[in-house]
Coordinates of C-alpha atoms and ligand atoms in Angstrom, one line a residue:
X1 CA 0.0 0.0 0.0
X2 CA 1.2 3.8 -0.3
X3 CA 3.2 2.7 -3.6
X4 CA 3.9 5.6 -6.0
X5 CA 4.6 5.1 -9.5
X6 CA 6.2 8.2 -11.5
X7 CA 5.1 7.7 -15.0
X8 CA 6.9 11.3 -17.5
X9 CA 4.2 11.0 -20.7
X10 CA 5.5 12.5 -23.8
X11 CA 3.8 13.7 -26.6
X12 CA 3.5 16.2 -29.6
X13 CA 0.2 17.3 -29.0
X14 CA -2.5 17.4 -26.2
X15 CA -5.6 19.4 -26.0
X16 CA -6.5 21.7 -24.7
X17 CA -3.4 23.5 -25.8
X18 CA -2.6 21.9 -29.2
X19 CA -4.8 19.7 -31.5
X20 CA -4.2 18.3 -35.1
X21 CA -5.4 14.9 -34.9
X22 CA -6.6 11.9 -32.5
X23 CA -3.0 11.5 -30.5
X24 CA -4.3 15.2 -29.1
X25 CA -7.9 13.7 -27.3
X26 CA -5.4 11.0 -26.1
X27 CA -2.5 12.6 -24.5
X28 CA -5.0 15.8 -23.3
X29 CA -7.3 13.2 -21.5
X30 CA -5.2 10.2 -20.7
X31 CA -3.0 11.1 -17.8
X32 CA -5.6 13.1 -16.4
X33 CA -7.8 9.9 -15.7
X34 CA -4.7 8.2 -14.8
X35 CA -4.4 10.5 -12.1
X36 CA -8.0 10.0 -11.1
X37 CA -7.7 6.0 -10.9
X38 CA -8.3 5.8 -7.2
X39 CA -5.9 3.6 -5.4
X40 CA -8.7 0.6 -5.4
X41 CA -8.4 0.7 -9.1
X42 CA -4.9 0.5 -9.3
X43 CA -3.8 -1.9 -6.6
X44 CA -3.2 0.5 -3.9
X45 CA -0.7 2.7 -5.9
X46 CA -0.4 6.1 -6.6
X47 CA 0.0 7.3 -9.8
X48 CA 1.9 10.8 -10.6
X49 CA 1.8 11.0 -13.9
X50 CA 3.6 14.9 -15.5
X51 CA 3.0 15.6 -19.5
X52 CA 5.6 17.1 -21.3
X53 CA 5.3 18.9 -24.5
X54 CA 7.1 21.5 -26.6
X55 CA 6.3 24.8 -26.9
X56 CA 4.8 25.0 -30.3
X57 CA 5.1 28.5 -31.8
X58 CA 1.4 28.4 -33.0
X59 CA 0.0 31.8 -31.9
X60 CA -3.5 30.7 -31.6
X61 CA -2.4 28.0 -28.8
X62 CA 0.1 29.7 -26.5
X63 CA -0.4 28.4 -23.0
X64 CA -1.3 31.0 -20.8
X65 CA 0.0 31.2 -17.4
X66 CA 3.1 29.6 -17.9
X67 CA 5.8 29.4 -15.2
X68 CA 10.0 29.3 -16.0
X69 CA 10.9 26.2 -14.2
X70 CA 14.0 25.2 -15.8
X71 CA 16.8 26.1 -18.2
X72 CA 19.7 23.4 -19.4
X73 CA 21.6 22.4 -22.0
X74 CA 20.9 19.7 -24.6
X75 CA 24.1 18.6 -26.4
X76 CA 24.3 19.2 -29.7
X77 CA 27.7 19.2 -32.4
X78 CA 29.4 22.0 -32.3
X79 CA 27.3 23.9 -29.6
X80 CA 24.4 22.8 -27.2
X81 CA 21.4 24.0 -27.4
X82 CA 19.6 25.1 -24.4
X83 CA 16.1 23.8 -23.1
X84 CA 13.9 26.2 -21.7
X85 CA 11.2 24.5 -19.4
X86 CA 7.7 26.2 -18.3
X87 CA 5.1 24.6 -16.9
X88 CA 1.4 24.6 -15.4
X89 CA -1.4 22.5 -14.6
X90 CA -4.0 20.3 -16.6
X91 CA -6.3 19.2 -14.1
X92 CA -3.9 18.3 -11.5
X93 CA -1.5 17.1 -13.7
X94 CA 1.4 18.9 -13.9
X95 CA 2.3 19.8 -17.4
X96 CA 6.0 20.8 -18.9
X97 CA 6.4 23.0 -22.1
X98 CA 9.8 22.4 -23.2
X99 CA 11.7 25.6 -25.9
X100 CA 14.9 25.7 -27.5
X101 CA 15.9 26.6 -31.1
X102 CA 14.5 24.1 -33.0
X103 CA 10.9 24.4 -31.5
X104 CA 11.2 28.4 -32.7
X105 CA 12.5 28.0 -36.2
X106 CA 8.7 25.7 -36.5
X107 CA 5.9 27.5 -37.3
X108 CA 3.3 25.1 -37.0
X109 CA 3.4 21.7 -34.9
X110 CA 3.9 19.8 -37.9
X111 CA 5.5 21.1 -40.9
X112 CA 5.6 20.5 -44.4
X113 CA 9.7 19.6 -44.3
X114 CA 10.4 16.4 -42.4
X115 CA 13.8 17.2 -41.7
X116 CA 12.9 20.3 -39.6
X117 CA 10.4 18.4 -37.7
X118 CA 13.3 15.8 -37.2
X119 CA 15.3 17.8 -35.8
X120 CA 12.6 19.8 -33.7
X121 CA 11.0 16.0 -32.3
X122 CA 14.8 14.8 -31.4
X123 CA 15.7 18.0 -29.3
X124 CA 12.5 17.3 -27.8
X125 CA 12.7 13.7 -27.1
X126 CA 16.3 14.2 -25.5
X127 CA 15.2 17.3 -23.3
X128 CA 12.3 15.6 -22.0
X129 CA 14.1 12.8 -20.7
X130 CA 16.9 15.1 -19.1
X131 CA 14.4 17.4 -17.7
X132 CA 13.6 14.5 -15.2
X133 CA 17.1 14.2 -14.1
X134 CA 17.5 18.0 -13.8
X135 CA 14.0 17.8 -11.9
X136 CA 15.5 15.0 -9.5
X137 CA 12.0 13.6 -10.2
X138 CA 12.9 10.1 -11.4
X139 CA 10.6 8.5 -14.2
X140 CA 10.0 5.0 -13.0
X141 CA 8.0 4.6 -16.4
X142 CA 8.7 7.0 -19.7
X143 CA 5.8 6.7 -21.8
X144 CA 6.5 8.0 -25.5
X145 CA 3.7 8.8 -28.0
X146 CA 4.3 8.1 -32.2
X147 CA 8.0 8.2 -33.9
X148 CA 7.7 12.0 -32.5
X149 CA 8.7 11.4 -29.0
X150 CA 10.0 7.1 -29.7
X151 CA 13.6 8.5 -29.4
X152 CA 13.1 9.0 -25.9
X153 CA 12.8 5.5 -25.2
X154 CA 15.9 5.0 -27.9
X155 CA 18.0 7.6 -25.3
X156 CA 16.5 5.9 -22.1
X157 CA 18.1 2.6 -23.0
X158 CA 21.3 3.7 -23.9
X159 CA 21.0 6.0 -20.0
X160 CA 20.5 3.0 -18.4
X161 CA 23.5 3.0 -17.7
X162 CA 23.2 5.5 -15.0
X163 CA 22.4 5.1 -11.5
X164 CA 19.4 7.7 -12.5
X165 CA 17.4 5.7 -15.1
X166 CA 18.9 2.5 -14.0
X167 CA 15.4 1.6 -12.9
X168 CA 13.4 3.5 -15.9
X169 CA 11.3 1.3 -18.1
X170 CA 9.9 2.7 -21.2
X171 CA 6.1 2.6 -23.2
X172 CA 5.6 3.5 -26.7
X173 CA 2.1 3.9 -27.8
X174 CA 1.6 3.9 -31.3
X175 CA -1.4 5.4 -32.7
X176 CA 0.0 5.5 -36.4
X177 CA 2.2 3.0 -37.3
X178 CA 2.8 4.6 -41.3
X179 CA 4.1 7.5 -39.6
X180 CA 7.2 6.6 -39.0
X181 CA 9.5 10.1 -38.8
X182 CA 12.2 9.1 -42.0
X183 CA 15.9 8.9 -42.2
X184 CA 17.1 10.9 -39.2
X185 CA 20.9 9.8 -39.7
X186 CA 21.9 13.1 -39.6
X187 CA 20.0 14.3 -36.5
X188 CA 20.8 11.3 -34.8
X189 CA 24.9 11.5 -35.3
X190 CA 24.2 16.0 -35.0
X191 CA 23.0 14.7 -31.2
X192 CA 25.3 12.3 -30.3
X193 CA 23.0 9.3 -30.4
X194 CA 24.6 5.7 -31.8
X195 CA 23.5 4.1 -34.7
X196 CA 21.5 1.0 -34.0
X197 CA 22.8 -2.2 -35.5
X198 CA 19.9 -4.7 -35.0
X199 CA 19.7 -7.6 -37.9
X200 CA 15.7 -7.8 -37.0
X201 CA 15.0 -4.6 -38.1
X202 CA 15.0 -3.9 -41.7
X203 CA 18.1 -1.9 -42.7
X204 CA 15.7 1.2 -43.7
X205 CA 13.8 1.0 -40.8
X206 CA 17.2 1.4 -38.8
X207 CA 18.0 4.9 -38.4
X208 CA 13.8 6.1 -38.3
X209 CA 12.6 7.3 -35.1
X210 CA 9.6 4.9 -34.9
X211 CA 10.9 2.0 -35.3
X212 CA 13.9 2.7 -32.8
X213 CA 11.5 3.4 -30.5
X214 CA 9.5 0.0 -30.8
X215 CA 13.1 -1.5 -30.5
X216 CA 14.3 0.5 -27.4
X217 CA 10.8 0.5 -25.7
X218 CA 10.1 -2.5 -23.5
X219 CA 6.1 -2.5 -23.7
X220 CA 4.6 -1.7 -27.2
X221 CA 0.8 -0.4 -27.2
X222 CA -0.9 -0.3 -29.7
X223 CA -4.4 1.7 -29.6
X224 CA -6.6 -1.5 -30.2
X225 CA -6.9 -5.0 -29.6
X226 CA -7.3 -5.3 -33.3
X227 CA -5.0 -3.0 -34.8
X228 CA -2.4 -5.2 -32.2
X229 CA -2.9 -8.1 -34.1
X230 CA -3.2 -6.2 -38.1
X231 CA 0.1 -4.5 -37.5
X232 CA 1.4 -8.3 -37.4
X233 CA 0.4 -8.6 -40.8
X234 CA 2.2 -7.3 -44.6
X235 CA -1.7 -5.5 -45.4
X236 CA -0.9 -3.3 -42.0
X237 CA 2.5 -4.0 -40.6
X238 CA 4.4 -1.4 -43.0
X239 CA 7.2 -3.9 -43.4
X240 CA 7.7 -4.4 -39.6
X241 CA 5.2 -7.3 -39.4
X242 CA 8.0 -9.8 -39.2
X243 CA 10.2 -7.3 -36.8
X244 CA 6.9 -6.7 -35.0
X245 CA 5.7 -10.5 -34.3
X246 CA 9.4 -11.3 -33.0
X247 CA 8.4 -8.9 -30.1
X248 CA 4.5 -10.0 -30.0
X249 CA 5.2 -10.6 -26.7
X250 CA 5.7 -7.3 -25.6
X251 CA 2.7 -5.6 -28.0
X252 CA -1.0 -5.3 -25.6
X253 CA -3.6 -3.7 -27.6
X254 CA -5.4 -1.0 -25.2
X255 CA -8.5 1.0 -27.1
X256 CA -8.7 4.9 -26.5
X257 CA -11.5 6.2 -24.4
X258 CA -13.3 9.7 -24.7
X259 CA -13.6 12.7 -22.6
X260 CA -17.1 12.1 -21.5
X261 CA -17.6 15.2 -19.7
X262 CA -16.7 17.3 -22.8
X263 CA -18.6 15.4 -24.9
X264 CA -22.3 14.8 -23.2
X265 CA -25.1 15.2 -25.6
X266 CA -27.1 16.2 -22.4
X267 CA -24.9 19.1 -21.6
X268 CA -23.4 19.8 -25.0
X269 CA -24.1 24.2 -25.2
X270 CA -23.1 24.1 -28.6
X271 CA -26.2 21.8 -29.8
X272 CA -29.5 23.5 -30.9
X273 CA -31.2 21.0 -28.4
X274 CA -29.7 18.4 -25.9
X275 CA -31.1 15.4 -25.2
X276 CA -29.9 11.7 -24.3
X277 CA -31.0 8.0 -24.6
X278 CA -34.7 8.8 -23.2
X279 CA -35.3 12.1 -24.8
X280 CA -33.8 11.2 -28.6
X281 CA -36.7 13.5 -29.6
X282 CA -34.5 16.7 -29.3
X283 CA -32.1 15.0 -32.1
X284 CA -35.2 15.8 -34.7
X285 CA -34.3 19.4 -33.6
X286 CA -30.2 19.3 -34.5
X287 CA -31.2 17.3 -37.9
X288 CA -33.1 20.0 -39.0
X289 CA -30.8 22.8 -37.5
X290 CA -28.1 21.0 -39.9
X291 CA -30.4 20.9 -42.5
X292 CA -31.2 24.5 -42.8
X293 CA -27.4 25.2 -41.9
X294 CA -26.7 23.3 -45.2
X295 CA -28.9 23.9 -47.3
X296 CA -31.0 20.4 -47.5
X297 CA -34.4 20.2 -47.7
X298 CA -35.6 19.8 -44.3
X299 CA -37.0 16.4 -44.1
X300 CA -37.3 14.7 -40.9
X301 CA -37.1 10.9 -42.4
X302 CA -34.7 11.3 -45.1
X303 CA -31.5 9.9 -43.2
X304 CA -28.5 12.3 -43.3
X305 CA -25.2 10.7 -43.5
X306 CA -22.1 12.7 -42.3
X307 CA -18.4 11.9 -42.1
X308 CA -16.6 13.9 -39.3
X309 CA -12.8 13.5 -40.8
X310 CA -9.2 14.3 -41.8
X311 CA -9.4 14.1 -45.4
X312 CA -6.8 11.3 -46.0
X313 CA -5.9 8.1 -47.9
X314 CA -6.5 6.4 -44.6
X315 CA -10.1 7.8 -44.7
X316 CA -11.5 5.4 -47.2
X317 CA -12.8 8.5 -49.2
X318 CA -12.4 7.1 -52.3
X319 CA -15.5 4.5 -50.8
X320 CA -17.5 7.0 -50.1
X321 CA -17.5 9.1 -53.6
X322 CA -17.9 5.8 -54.9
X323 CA -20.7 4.1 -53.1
X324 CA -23.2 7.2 -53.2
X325 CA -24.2 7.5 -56.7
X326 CA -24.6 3.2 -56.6
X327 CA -27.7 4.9 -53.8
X328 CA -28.7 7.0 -55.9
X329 CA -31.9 5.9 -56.3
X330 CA -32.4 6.3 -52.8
X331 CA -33.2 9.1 -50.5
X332 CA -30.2 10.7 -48.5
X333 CA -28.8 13.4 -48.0
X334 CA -24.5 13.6 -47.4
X335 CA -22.5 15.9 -45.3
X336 CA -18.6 16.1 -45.0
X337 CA -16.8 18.0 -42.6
X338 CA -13.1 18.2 -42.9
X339 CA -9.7 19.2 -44.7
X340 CA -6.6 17.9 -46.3
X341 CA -5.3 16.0 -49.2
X342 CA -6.3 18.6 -52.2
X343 CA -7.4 15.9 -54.7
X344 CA -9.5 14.2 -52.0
X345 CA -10.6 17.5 -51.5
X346 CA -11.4 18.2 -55.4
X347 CA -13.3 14.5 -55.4
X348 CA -15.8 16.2 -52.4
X349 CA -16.6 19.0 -54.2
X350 CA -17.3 17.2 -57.8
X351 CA -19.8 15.1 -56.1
X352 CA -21.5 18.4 -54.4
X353 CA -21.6 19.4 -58.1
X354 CA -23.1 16.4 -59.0
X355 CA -25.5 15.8 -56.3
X356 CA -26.2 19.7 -55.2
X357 CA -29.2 19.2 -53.3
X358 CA -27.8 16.3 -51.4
X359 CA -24.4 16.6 -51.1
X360 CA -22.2 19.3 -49.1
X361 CA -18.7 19.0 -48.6
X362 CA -17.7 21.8 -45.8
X363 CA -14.1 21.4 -46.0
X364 CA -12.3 23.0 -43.3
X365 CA -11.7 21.8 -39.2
X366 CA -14.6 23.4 -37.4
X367 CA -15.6 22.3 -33.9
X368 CA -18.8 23.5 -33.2
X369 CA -20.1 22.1 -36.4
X370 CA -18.9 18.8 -35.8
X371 CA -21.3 18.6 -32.5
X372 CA -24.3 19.5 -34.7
X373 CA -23.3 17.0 -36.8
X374 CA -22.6 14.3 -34.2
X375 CA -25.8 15.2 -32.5
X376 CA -28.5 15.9 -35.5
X377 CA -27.2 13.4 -38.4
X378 CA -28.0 9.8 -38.5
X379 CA -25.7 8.2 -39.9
X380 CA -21.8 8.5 -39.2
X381 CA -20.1 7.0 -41.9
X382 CA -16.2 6.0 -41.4
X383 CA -14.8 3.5 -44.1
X384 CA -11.1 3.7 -43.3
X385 CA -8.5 1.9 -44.7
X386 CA -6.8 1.5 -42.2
X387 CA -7.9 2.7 -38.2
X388 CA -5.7 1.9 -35.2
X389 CA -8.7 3.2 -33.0
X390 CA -11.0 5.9 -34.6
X391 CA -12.5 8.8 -32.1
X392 CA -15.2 9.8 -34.6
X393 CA -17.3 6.5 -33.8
X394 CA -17.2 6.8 -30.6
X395 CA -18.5 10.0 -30.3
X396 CA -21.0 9.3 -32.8
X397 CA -22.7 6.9 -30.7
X398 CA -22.1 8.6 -27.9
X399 CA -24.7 11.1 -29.4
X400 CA -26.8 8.4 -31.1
X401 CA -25.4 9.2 -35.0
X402 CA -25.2 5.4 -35.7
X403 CA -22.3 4.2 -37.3
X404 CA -21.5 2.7 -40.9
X405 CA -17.9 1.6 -40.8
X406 CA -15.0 -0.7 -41.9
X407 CA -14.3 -3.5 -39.3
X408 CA -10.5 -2.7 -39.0
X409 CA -8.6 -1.8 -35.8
X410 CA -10.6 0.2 -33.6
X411 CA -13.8 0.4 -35.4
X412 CA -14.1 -3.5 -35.2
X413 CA -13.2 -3.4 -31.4
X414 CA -15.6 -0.8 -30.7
X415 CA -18.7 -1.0 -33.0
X416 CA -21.3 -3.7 -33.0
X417 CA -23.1 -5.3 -35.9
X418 CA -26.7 -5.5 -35.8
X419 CA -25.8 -3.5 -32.1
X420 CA -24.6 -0.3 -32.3
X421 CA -23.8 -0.5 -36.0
X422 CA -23.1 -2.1 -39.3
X423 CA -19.7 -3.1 -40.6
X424 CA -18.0 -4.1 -43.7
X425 CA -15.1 -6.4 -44.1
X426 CA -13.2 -5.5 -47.1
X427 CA -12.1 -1.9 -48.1
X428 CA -14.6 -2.5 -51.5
X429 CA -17.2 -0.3 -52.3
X430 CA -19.2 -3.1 -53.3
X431 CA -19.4 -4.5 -49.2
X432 CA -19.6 -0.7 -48.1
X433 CA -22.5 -0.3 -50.8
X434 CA -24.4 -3.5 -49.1
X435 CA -23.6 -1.9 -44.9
X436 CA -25.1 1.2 -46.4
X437 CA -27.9 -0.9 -47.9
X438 CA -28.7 -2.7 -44.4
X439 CA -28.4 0.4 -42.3
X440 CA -31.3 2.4 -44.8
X441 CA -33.3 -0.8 -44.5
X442 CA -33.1 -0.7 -40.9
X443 CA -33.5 3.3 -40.5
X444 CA -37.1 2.8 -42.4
X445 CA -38.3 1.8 -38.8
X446 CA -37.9 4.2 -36.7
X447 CA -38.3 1.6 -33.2
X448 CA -35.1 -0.7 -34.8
X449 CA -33.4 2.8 -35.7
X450 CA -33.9 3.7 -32.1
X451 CA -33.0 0.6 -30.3
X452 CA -29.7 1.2 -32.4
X453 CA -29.2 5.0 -31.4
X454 CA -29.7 3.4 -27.9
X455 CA -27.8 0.9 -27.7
X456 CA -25.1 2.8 -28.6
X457 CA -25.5 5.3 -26.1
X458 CA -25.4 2.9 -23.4
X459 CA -21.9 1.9 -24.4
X460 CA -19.1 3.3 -21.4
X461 CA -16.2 4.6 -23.8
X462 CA -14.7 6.7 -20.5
X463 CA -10.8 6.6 -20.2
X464 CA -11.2 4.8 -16.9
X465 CA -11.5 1.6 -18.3
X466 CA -8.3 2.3 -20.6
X467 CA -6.9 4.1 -17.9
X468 CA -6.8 0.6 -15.8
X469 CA -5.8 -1.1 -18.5
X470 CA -2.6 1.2 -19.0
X471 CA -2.2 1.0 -15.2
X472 CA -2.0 -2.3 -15.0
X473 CA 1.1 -2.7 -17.4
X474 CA 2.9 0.2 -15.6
X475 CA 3.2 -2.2 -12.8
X476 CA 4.5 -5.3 -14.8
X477 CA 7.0 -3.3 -15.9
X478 CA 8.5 -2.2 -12.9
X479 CA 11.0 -4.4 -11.4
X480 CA 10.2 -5.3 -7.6
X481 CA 11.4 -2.8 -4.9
X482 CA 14.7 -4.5 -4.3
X483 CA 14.8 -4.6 -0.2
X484 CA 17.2 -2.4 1.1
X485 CA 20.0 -4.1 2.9
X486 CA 20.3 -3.5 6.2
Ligands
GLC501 C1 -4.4 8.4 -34.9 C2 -5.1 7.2 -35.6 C3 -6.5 7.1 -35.0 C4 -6.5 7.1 -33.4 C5 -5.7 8.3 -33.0 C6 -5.5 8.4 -31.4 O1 -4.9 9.6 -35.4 O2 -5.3 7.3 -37.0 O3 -7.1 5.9 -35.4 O4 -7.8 7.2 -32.9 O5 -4.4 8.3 -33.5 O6 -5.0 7.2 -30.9

């Protein structure tokens, strides 16, 4: 009893001071349940988890209310560079902001030239792990986020060395395999960090942050049962798979939860009405707020599909501009909220030409919209190519939008056939054409349509259950108190 486990959680984003994509919900919302886990739900420990996180230059997210806690060098050829540390709060959680030269020269958290954001991730990486030292506050558990922060875990191993972070295991969560952060010879040898020689790993895959980190790291998470096992595979392995099964034994698939507090349909200010599983009424009122909002014809029973989405490859898109005009013969009426990939981008808007009346593709990121959407449309469509846990679906159901969605990674882990949902196997247009099919047939009544909305209302995505999960593995990975002699 009374244990305390020290667990330093880096990543590149975290809301509610940055947000580009998914790994932003995560490392905004995870340590703060981590924090909340009482000690029943841990086994009697503690946990004090801190965040660290550069200092993006992005105006429009400056913390506020920062303190200078901390100013050191990071070594660098031919000159160090120095780290300058603030820091405040995030619900209890203490969070670090970590500054230095190659966090200013960025003007955005990620930038069109990999090399710069290279550079920019490894100072980062490396300060983040010294700032515990310098802190005196020693990590029993460094858990690393994507390739952007793996190198930390890369660094750790080669510290072990020292008395400091002789005891230090490491965590990489990966929430995007693909990603992997490139060739960083340069950086790597520019910092003083050895090349690893490892005959598992393929030679390219040698000198890239990402997979470093999955070598260096001794637990490897990824963000669903599923995806855990498809990244063992050559359709989503990236050519790791046969690196990857070699340390299977180290991989635990742990699903993402939400931030149910921010996201409550029964509290939710920026809906035109909130309801929740016994008063779905007040959805009739968001549909036709979208409606008008878009342009449709306001009609109560023609279903209103909606995508909620980063406009990538990974999206399944291309499905989507696709499968419509094979419904055409059927009512609908299609929304898309998102940006990104231009000729994605050009696809949206030539069916909107096509289809005017039915079709609007609104493509740019826009929060209170996406609520409407979540909370008025019916149908939340999501056929992804690829989805190592998916937010979107979760939040969906959350507000009784009932997903329509590939069963891959997440998705499959956290949507229900004939449940909460309807799924599709393979990323064809002709199987997403017949989930589409069985979710209109089942919309026609509206008491099947509601048991659906329902149901998935009733799920629990909270963090806690994550939260316990992640918890759990901390403490494998911590080596027993050794006794103190005498
Ligand atoms: C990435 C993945 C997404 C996941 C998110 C958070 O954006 O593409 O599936 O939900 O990370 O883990």
């Amino acid at each position: 009893m009374g244990e305390t486990l020290t667990i330093l959680f880096l990543a590149a984003e975290a809301e509610p001071f940055y947000k580009v994509g998914g790994l932003a919900d995560v490392a905004g919302s995870l340590p703060v349940a981590l924090r909340g886990l009482s000690p029943k739900m841990t086994g009697g420990m503690q946990l004090d988890i801190r965040l660290v996180l550069p200092l993006h230059c992005t105006a429009q997210s400056e913390p506020q209310s920062l303190l200078r806690t901390n100013e050191f060098p990071v070594y660098r050829r031919g000159g160090s560079i120095r780290a300058q540390v603030f820091e405040r709060d995030l619900n209890g959680v203490p969070a670090y902001f970590i500054t230095g030269q190659p966090i200013l020269n960025a003007t955005s958290i990620y930038s069109a030239d990999p090399a710069a954001d290279r550079e920019k991730y490894i100072f980062f990486s490396l300060a983040a792990l010294e700032l515990s030292r310098r802190m005196g506050w020693r990590p029993d558990i460094v858990h690393a986020n994507d390739w952007h922060t793996a190198l930390a875990l890369y660094t750790l191993r080669a510290r072990r060395g020292e008395a400091f972070f002789s005891r230090t295991a490491g965590l990489l969560t990966v929430h995007n395999l693909p990603y992997m952060g490139g060739d960083a010879s340069d950086v790597l040898a520019a910092y003083g960090l050895a090349p690893l020689f490892e005959e598992n790993l393929p030679s390219w895959a040698r000198s890239q942050p990402l997979p470093m980190g999955l070598w260096a790291a001794d637990a490897i998470v990824p963000v669903s049962e599923t995806y855990a096992r498809e990244i063992l595979t050559p359709d989503f392995g990236c050519d790791l798979q046969d690196f990857l099964k070699q340390r299977a034994n180290s991989i635990t698939g742990i699903v993402n939860g939400v931030d149910v507090n921010a996201w409550n349909p029964l509290t939710d200010r920026r809906l035109a009405a909130t309801f929740d599983a016994d008063s779905l009424g007040g959805r009739l009122e968001n549909k036709t707020a979208l409606q008008k909002k878009m342009g449709f014809p306001i009609e109560a029973r023609v279903p209103l599909l909606a995508m909620v989405t980063r406009v990538d490859q990974q999206k399944g898109l291309d499905l989507v501009f696709e499968a419509l005009p094979k419904l055409a013969e059927k009512p609908w009426q299609f929304l898309l909220l998102g940006s990104g990939a231009p000729q994605l981008e050009a696809a949206a808007r030539s069916l909107q030409a096509k289809y005017p009346e039915r079709v609007q593709a609104v493509l740019r990121y826009d929060a209170n919209l996406s609520r409407l959407i979540y909370g008025g449309a019916d149908m939340f469509l999501m056929p992804s190519r690829y989805e190592p846990c998916g937010l979107g679906q979760m939040l969906a159901m959350r507000y009784g939008c009932v997903p329509v969605v590939r069963a891959t990674g997440g998705l499959k882990d956290t949507v229900e056939e004939g449940k909460t949902g309807f799924l599709f196997a393979r990323a064809d247009v002709d199987e997403f054409v017949e989930a589409l099919q069985r979710a209109l047939g089942v919309y026609a009544s509206q008491e099947k349509w509601r048991r659906f909305q329902r149901n998935g209302m009733k799920q629990d995505f909270s963090w806690t259950r994550s939260a316990r999960q992640y918890a759990t593995l901390y403490r494998c990975l911590v080596p027993e108190a050794v006794p103190d002699p005498e």
